[in-house]
CSV table of C-alpha atoms in Angstrom, one decimal:
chain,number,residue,atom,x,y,z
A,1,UNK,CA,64.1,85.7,71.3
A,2,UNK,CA,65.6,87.0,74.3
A,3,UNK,CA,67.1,83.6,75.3
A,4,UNK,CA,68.8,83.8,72.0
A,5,UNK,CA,70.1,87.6,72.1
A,6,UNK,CA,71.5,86.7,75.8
A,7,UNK,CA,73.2,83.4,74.6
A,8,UNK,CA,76.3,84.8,73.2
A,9,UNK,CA,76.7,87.1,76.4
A,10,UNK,CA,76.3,84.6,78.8
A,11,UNK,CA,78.9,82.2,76.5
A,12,UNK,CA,81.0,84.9,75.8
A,13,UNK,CA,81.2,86.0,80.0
A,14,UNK,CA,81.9,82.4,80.7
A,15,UNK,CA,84.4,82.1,78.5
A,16,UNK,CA,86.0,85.5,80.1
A,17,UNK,CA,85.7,84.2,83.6
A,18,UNK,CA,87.4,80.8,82.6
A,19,UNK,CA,90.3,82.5,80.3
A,20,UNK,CA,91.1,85.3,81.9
A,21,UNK,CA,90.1,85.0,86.2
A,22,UNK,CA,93.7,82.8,86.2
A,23,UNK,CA,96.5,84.5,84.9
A,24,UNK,CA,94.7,87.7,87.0
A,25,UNK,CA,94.8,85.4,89.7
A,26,UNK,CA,98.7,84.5,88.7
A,27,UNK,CA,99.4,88.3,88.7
A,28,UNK,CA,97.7,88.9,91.8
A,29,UNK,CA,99.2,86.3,93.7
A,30,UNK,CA,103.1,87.3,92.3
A,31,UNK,CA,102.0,91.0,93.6
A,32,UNK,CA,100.4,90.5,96.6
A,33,UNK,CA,102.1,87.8,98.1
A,34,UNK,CA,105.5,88.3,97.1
A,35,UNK,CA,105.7,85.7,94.7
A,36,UNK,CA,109.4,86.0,92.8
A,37,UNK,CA,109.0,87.2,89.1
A,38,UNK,CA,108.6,83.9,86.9
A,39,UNK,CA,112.1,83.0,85.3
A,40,UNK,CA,112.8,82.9,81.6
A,41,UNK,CA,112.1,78.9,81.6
A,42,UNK,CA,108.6,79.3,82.4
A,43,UNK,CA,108.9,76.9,85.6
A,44,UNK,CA,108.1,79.4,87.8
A,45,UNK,CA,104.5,79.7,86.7
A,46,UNK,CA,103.8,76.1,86.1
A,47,UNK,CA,104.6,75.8,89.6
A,48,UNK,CA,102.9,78.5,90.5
A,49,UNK,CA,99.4,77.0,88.6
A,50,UNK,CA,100.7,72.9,90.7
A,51,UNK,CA,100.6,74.9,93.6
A,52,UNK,CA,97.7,76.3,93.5
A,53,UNK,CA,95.6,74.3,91.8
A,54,UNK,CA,91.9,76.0,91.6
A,55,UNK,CA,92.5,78.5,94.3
A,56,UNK,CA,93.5,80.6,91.1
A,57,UNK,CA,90.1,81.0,90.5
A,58,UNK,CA,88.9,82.2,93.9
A,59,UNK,CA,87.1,85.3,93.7
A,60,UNK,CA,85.7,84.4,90.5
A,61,UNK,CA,82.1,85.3,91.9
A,62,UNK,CA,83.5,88.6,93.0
A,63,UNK,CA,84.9,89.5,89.4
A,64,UNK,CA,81.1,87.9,87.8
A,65,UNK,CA,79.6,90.8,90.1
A,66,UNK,CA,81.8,93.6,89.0
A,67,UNK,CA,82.1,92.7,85.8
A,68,UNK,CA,78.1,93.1,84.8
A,69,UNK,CA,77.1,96.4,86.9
A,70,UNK,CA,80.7,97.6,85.1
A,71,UNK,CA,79.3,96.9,81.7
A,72,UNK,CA,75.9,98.4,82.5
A,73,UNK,CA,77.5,101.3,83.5
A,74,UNK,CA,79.9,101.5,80.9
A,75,UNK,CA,77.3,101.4,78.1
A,76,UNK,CA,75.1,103.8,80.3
A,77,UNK,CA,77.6,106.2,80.9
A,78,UNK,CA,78.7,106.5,77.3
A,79,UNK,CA,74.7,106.8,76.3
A,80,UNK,CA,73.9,109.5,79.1
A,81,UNK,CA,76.9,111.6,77.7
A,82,UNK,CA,76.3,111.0,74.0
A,83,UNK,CA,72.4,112.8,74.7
A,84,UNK,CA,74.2,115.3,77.3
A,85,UNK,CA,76.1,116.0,73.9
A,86,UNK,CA,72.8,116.1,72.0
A,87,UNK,CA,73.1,113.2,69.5
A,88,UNK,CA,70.2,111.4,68.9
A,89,UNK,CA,70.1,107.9,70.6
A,90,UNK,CA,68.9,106.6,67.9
A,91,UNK,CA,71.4,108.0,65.2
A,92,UNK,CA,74.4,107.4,67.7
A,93,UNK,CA,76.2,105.8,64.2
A,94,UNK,CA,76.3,109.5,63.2
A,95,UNK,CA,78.7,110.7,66.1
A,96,UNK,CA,82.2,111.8,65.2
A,97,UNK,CA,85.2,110.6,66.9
A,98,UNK,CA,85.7,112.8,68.9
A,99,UNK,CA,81.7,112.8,70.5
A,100,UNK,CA,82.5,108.9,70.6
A,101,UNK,CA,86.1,109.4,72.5
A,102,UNK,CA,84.3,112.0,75.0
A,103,UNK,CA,81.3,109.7,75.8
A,104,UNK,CA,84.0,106.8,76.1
A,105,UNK,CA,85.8,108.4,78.9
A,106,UNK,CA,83.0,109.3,80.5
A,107,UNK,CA,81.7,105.6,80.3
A,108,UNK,CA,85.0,103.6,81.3
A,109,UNK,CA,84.8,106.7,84.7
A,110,UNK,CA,81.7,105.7,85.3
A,111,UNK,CA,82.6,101.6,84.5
A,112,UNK,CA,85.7,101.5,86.8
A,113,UNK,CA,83.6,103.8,89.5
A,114,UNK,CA,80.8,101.4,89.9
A,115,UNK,CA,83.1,97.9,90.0
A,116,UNK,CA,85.3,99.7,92.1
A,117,UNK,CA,83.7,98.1,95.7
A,118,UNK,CA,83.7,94.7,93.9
A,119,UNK,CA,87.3,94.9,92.7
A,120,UNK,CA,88.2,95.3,96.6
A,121,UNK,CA,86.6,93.0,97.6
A,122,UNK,CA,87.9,89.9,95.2
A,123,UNK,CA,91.4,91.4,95.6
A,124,UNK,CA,91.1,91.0,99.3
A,125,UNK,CA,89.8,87.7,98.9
A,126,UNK,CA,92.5,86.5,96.3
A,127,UNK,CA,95.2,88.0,98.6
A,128,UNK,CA,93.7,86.2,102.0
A,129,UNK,CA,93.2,83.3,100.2
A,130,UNK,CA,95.4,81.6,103.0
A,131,UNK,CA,92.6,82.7,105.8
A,132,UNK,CA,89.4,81.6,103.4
A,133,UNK,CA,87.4,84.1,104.4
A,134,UNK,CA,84.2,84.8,102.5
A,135,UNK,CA,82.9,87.7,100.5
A,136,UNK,CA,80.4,88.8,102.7
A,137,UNK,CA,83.2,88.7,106.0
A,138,UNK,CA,85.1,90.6,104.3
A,139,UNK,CA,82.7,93.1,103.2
A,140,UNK,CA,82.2,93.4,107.0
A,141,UNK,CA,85.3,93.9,108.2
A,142,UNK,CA,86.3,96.4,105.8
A,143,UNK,CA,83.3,98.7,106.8
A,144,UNK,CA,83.8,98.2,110.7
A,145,UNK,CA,87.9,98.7,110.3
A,146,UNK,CA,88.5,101.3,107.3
A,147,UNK,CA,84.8,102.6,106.6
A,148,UNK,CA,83.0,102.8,103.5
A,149,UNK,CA,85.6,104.8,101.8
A,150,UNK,CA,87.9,101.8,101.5
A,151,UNK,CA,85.7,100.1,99.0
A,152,UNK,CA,87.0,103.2,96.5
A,153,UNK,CA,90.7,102.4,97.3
A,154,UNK,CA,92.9,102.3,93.9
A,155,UNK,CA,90.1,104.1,92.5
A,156,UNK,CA,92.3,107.0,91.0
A,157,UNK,CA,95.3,104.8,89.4
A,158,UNK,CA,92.5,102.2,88.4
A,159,UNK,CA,91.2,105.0,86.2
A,160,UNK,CA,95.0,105.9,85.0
A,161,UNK,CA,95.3,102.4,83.9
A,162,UNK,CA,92.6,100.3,83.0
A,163,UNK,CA,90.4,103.7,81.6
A,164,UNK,CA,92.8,104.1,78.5
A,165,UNK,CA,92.2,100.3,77.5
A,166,UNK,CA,88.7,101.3,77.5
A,167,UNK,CA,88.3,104.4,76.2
A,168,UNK,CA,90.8,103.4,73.4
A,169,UNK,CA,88.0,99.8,72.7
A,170,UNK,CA,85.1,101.4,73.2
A,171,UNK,CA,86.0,104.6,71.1
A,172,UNK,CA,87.2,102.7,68.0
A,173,UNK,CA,83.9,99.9,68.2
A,174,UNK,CA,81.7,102.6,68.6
A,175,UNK,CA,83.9,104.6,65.4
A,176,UNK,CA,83.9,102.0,62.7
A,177,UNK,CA,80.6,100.1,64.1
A,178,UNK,CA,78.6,103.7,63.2
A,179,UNK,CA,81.2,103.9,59.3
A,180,UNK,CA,79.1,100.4,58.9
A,181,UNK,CA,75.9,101.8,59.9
A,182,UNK,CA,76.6,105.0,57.5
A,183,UNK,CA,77.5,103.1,54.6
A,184,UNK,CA,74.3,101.0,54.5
């Protein structure tokens, strides 16, 4: 039973990982390393992807481990604030939109908060992917040279820009998935 319920997560993660961890990786790399913007032909990203062959996907561990505390968190968050609000767990379908667009701010906050550290550290990797330095190194040098607070860095326009996306999702899934539940 639980094999079965996790299937689809696991399939559906993979598929995430494998679709969307390159054109990130594209981005990143045009960003960080001063890559010029790809021209209107499209050769500039084709040779971008013969370049760099699978290095696109370096980091892909890092993203695998923000990605799940983020969605525990994100689902958590927006639970913890629908009770705060006094709506029954268990009759969440019954929240209005407005309930559901306050517990989905508070959930993508708490979402971007928590993959925060994990998003440093795959960016730092992606970006240093000349010096192939691991995770773990890097973890450690970022501690002994900027302190713990560098982990958090990006943290506020993160929230500017990736927390609409999510409040925007999560608050119309959560919107017409409780209309279904109402109409049965």
């Amino acid at each position: 039973m639980v094999i079965s319920f996790l299937s689809p997560f696991f399939i559906s993660l993979l598929a995430r990982i494998l679709l969307s961890v390159s054109p990130l990786c594209v981005t990143d790399n045009m960003f960080l390393r001063g890559f010029p913007p790809i021209p209107p032909s499209g050769k500039g990203l084709w040779q971008l992807i013969a370049n760099e062959n699978f290095t696109l996907y370096r980091g892909w561990n890092w993203t695998i481990a923000r990605n799940v505390p983020g969605s525990f968190a994100l689902f958590g968050g927006n639970s913890l604030t629908k009770q705060m609000l006094g709506l029954d767990p268990k009759m969440s379908g019954q929240a209005t939109l407005a309930q559901n667009a306050i517990a989905s701010v508070a959930g993508a906050t708490c979402s971007i908060t928590v993959a925060a550290p994990m998003d440093v550290i795959k960016t730092r990797i992606q970006q240093n992917s000349h010096k192939q330095m691991s995770g773990v190194k890097i973890v450690a040098d970022l501690v002994r040279e900027e302190g713990p607070t560098a982990f958090f860095k990006g943290l506020g326009p993160k929230i500017l820009v990736v927390g609409p996306k999510l409040v925007f999702s999560m608050t119309i899934a959560q919107s017409v998935l409780g209309w279904f539940a109402r109409r049965q």
